[in-house]
mmCIF file of C-alpha atoms in Angstrom:
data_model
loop_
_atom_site.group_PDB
_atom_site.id
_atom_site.type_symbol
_atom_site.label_atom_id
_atom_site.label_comp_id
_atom_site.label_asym_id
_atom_site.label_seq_id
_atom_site.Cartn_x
_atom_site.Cartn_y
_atom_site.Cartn_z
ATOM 1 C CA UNK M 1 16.086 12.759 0.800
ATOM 2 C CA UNK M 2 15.102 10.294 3.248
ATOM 3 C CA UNK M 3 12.212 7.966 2.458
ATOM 4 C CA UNK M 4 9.845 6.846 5.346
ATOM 5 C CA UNK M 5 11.858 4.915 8.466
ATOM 6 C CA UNK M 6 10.560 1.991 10.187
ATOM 7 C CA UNK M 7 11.753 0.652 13.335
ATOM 8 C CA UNK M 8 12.663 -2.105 14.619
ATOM 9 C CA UNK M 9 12.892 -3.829 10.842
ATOM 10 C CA UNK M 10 12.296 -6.982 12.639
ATOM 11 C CA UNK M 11 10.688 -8.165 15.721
ATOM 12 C CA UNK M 12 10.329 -11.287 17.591
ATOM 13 C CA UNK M 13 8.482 -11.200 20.850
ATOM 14 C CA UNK M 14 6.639 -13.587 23.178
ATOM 15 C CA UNK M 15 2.592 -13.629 23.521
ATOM 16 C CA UNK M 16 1.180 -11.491 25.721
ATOM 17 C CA UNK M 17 4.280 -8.726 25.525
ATOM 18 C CA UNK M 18 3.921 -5.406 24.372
ATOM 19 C CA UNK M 19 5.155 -4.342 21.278
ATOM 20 C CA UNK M 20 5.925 -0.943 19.353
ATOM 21 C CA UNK M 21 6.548 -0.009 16.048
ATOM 22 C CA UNK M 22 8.240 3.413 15.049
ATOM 23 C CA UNK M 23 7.646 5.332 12.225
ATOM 24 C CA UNK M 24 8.978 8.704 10.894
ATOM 25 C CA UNK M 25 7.069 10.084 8.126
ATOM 26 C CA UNK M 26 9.164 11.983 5.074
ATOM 27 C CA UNK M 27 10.153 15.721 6.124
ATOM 28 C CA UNK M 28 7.126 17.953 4.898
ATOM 29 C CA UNK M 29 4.661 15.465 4.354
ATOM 30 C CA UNK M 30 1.061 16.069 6.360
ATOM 31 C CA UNK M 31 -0.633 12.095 6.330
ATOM 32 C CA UNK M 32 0.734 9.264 8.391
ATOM 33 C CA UNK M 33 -0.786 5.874 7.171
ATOM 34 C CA UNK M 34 -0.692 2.250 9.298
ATOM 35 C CA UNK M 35 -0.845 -0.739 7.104
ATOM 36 C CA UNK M 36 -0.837 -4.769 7.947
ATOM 37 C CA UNK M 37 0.265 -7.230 5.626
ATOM 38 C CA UNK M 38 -1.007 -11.042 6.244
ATOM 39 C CA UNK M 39 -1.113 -14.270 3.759
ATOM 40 C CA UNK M 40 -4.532 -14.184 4.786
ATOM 41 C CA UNK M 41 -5.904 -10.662 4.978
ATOM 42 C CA UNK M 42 -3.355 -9.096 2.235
ATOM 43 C CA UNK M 43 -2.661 -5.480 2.647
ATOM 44 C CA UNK M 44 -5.348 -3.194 5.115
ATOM 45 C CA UNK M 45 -5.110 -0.258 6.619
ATOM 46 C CA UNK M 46 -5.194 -0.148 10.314
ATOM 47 C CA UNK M 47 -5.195 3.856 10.909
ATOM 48 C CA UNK M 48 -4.350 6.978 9.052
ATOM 49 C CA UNK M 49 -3.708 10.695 10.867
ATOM 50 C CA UNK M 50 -3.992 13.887 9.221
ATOM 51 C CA UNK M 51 -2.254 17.323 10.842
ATOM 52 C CA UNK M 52 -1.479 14.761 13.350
ATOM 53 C CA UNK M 53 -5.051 13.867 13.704
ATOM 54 C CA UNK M 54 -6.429 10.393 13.115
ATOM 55 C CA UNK M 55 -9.287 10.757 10.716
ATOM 56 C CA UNK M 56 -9.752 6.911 9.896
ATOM 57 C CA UNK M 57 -9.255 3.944 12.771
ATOM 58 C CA UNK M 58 -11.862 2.210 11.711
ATOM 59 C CA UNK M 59 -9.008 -0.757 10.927
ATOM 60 C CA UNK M 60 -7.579 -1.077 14.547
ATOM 61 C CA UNK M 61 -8.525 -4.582 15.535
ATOM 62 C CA UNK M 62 -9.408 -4.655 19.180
ATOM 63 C CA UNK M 63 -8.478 -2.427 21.749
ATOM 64 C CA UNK M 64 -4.877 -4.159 21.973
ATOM 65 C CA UNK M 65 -3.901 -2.209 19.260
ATOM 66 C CA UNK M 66 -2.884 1.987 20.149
ATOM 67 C CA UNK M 67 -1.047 4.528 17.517
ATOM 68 C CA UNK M 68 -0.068 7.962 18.277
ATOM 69 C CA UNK M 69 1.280 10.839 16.190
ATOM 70 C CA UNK M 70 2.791 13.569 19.029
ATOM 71 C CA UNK M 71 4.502 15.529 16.197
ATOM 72 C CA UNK M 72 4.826 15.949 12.666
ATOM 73 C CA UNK M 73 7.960 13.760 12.525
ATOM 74 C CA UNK M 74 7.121 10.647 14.593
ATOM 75 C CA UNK M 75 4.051 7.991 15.083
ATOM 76 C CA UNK M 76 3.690 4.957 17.106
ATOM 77 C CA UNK M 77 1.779 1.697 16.762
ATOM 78 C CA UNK M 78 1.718 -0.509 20.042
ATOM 79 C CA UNK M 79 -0.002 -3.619 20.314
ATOM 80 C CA UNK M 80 -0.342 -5.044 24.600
ATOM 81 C CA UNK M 81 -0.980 -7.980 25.065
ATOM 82 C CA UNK M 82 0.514 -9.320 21.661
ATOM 83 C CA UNK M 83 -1.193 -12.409 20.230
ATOM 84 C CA UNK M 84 0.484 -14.788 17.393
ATOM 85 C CA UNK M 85 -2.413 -13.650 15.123
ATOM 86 C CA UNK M 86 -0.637 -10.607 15.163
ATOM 87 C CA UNK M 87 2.341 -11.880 13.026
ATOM 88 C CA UNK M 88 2.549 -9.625 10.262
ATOM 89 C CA UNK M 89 4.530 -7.202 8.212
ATOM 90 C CA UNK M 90 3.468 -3.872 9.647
ATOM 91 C CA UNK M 91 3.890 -0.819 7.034
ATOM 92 C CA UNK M 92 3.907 2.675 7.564
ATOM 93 C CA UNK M 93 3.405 5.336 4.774
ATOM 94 C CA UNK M 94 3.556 9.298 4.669
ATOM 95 C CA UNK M 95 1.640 11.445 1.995
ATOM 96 C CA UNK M 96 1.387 14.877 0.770
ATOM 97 C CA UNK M 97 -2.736 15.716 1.672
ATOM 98 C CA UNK M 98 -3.972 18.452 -0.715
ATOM 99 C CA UNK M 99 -6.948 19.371 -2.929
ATOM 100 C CA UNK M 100 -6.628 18.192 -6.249
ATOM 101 C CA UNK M 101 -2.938 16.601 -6.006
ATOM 102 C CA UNK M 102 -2.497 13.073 -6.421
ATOM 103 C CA UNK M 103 -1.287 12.609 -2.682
ATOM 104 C CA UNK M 104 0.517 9.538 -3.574
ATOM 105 C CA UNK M 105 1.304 7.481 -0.681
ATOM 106 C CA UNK M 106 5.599 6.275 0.290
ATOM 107 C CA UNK M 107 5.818 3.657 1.837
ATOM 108 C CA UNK M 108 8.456 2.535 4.324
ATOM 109 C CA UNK M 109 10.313 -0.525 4.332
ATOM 110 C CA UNK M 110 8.254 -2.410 7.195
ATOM 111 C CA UNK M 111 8.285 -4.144 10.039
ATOM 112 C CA UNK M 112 8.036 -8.095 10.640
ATOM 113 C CA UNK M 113 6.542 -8.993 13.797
ATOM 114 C CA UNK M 114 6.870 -12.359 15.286
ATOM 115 C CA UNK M 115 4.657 -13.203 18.237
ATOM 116 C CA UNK M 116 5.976 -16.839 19.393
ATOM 117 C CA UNK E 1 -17.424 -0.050 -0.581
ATOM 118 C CA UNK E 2 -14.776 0.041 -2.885
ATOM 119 C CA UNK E 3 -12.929 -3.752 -3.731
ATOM 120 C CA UNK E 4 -10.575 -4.362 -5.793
ATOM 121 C CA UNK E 5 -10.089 -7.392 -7.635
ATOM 122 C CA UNK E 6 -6.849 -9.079 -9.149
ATOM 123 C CA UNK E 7 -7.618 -12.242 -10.831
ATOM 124 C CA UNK E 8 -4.361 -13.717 -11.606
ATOM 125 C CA UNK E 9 -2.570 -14.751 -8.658
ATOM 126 C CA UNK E 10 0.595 -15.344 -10.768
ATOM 127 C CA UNK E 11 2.129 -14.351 -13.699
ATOM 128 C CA UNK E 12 5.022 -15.717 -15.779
ATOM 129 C CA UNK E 13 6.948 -13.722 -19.198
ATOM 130 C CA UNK E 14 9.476 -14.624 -21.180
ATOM 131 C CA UNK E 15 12.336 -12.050 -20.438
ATOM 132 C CA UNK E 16 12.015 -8.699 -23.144
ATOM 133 C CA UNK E 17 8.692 -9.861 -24.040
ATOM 134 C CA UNK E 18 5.406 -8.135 -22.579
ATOM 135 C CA UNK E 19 3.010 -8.881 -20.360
ATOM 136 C CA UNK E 20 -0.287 -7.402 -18.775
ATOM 137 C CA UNK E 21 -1.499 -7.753 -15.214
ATOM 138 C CA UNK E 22 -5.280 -7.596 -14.619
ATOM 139 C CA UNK E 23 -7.409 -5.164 -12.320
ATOM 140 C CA UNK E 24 -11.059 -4.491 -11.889
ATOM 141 C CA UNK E 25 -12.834 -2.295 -9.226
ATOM 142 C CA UNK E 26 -15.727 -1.265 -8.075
ATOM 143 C CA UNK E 27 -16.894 1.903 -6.617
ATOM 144 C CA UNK E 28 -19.877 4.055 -7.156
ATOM 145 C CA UNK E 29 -17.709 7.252 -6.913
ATOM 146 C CA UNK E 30 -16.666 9.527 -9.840
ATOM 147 C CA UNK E 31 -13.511 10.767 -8.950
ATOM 148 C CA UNK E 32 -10.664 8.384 -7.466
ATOM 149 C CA UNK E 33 -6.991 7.311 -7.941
ATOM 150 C CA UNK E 34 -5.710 4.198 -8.750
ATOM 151 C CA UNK E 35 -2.414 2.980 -8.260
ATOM 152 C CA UNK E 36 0.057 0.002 -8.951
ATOM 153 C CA UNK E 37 2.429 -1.024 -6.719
ATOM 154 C CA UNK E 38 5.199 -3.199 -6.947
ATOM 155 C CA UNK E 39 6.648 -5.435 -3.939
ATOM 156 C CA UNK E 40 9.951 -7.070 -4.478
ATOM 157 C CA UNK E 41 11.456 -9.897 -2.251
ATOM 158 C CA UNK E 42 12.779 -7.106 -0.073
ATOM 159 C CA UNK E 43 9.173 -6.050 0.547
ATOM 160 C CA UNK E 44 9.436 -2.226 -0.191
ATOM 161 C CA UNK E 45 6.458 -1.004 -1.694
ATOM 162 C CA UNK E 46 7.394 1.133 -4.660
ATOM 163 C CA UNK E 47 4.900 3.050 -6.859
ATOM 164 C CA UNK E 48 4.925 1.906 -10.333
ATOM 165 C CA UNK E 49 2.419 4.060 -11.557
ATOM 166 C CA UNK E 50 -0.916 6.572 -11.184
ATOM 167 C CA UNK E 51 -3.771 7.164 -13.004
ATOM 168 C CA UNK E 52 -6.706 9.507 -11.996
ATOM 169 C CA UNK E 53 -9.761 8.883 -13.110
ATOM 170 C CA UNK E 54 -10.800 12.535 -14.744
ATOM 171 C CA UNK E 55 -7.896 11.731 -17.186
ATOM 172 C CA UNK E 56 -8.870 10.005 -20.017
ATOM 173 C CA UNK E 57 -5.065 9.647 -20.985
ATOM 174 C CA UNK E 58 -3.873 6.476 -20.415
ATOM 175 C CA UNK E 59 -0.749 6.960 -17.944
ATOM 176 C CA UNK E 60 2.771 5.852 -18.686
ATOM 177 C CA UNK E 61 5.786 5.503 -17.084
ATOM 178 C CA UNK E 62 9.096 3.955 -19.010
ATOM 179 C CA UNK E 63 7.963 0.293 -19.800
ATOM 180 C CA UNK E 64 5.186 0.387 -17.604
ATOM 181 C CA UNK E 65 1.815 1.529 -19.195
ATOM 182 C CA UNK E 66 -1.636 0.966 -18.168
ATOM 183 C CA UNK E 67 -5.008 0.748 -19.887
ATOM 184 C CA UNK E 68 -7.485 2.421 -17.890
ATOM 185 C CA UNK E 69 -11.344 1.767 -19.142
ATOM 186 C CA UNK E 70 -13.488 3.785 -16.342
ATOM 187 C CA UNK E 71 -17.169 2.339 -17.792
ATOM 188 C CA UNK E 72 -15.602 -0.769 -17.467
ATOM 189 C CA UNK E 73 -13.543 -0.373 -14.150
ATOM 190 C CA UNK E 74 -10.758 -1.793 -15.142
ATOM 191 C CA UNK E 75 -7.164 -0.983 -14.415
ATOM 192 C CA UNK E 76 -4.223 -3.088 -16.281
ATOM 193 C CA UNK E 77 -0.729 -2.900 -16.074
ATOM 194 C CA UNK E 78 1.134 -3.547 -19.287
ATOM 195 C CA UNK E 79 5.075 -3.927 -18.522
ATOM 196 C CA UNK E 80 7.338 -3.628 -22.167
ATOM 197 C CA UNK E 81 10.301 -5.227 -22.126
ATOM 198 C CA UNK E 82 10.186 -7.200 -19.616
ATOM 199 C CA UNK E 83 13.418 -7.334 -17.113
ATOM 200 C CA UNK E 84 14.515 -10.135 -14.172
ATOM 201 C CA UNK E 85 14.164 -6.947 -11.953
ATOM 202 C CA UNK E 86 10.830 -6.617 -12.929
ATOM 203 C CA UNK E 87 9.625 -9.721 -11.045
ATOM 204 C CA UNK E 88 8.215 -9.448 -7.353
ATOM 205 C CA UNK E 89 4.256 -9.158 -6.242
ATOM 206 C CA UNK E 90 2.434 -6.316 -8.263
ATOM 207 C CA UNK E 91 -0.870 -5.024 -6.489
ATOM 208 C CA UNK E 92 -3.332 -2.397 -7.734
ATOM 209 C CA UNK E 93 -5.020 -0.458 -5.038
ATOM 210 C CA UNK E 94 -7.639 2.420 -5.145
ATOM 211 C CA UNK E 95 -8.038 5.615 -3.588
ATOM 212 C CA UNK E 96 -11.101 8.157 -3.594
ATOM 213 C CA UNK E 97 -10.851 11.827 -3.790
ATOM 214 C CA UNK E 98 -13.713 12.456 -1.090
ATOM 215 C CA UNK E 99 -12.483 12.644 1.979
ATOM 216 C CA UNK E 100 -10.959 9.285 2.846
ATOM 217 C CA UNK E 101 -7.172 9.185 2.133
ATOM 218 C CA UNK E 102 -6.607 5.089 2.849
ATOM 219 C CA UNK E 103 -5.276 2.712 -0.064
ATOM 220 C CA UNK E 104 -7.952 -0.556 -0.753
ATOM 221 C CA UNK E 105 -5.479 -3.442 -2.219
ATOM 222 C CA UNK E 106 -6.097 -6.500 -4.398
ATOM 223 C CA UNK E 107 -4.877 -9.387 -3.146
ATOM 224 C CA UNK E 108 -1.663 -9.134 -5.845
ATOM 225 C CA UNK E 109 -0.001 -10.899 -8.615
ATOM 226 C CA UNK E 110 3.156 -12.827 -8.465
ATOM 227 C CA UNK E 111 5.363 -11.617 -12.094
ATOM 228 C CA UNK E 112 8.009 -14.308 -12.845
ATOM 229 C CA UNK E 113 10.517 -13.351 -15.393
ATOM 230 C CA UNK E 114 12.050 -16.750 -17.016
ATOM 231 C CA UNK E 115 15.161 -15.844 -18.633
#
């Protein structure tokens, strides 16, 4: 089975462009989950849908920063204007949400953004 | 809210020998999760291993083991046996069972393997 897909894997882009990051959860599985990774902030969560319904964006930075879910299968983050403080490994990760399971979360493998 | 805390930024065993990994939490909750993760050069987070709190059986998976003391909140990983593959950035992270569905991370520990 496929795991979680990330796309681009790698991103370079000038300040003040916009940028978007694809995800597509694994077939079946009902949570979507945005994570950063920085040297300086380690790993946080930026947003996380349910049912295609975001239930926590209390990690969204500033108003630069957008994600989506339309459908089951597909989520976007997109960050306009980028900044260089936005340089990060971006990570999305799917779950399994129900009472009393485990709902352990897959990650996928990432995406490095560059702002320049 | 919840932290997590990883004390050792970096780690170094003796291939085939055994080594533990330190984690400590706090929470004020009852029920939660707790997880290790394991991030290789290729950055792909992998599970390594669950534990959930109810459980007072200590979780194992292959070489990987943990020793989970809930009065004291702490969470270590003990890898057996240690293998070259084994080395890359191991982070414990927490998860409660009310509501809220989002990982909290310690800042990670870098395992070397010397062979």
């Amino acid at each position: 089975d496929a795991g979680v897909i990330q796309s681009p894997r790698h991103e370079v882009t000038e300040m003040g462009q916009e940028v978007t990051l694809r995800c597509k959860p694994i077939s079946g599985h009902n949570s979507l989950f945005w994570y950063r990774q920085t040297m300086m902030r380690g790993l946080e969560l930026l947003i996380y849908f349910n049912n295609n319904v975001p239930i926590d964006d209390s990690g969204m930075p500033e108003d630069r920063f957008s994600a989506k879910m339309p459908n089951a299968s597909f989520s976007t983050l997109k960050i306009q204007p980028s900044e260089p403080r936005d340089s990060a490994v971006y990570f999305c990760a799917s779950s399994l949400h129900s009472s009393g399971d485990t709902d352990t979360q897959y990650f996928g493998p990432g995406t490095r953004l560059t702002v320049l | 809210a919840q932290t997590v805390t990883q004390s050792q930024p970096e780690m170094s065993v003796q291939e085939a020998e055994t080594v533990t990994l330190s984690c400590t939490y706090d929470t004020s909750e009852s029920d939660y999760y707790l997880f290790w993760y394991k991030q290789p050069p290729s950055r792909q987070m992998i599970l390594v291993i669950r534990q959930e709190a109810y459980k007072q059986q200590n979780a194992t998976e292959n070489r990987f083991s943990v020793n989970f003391q809930k009065a004291a909140k702490s969470f270590s990983l003990k890898i057996s046996d240690s293998q070259l593959g084994d080395a890359a950035m191991y982070f414990c992270a927490y998860r409660s069972n009310f509501g809220n569905e989002k990982l909290t991370f310690g800042t990670g520990t870098r395992l070397t393997i010397i062979p």
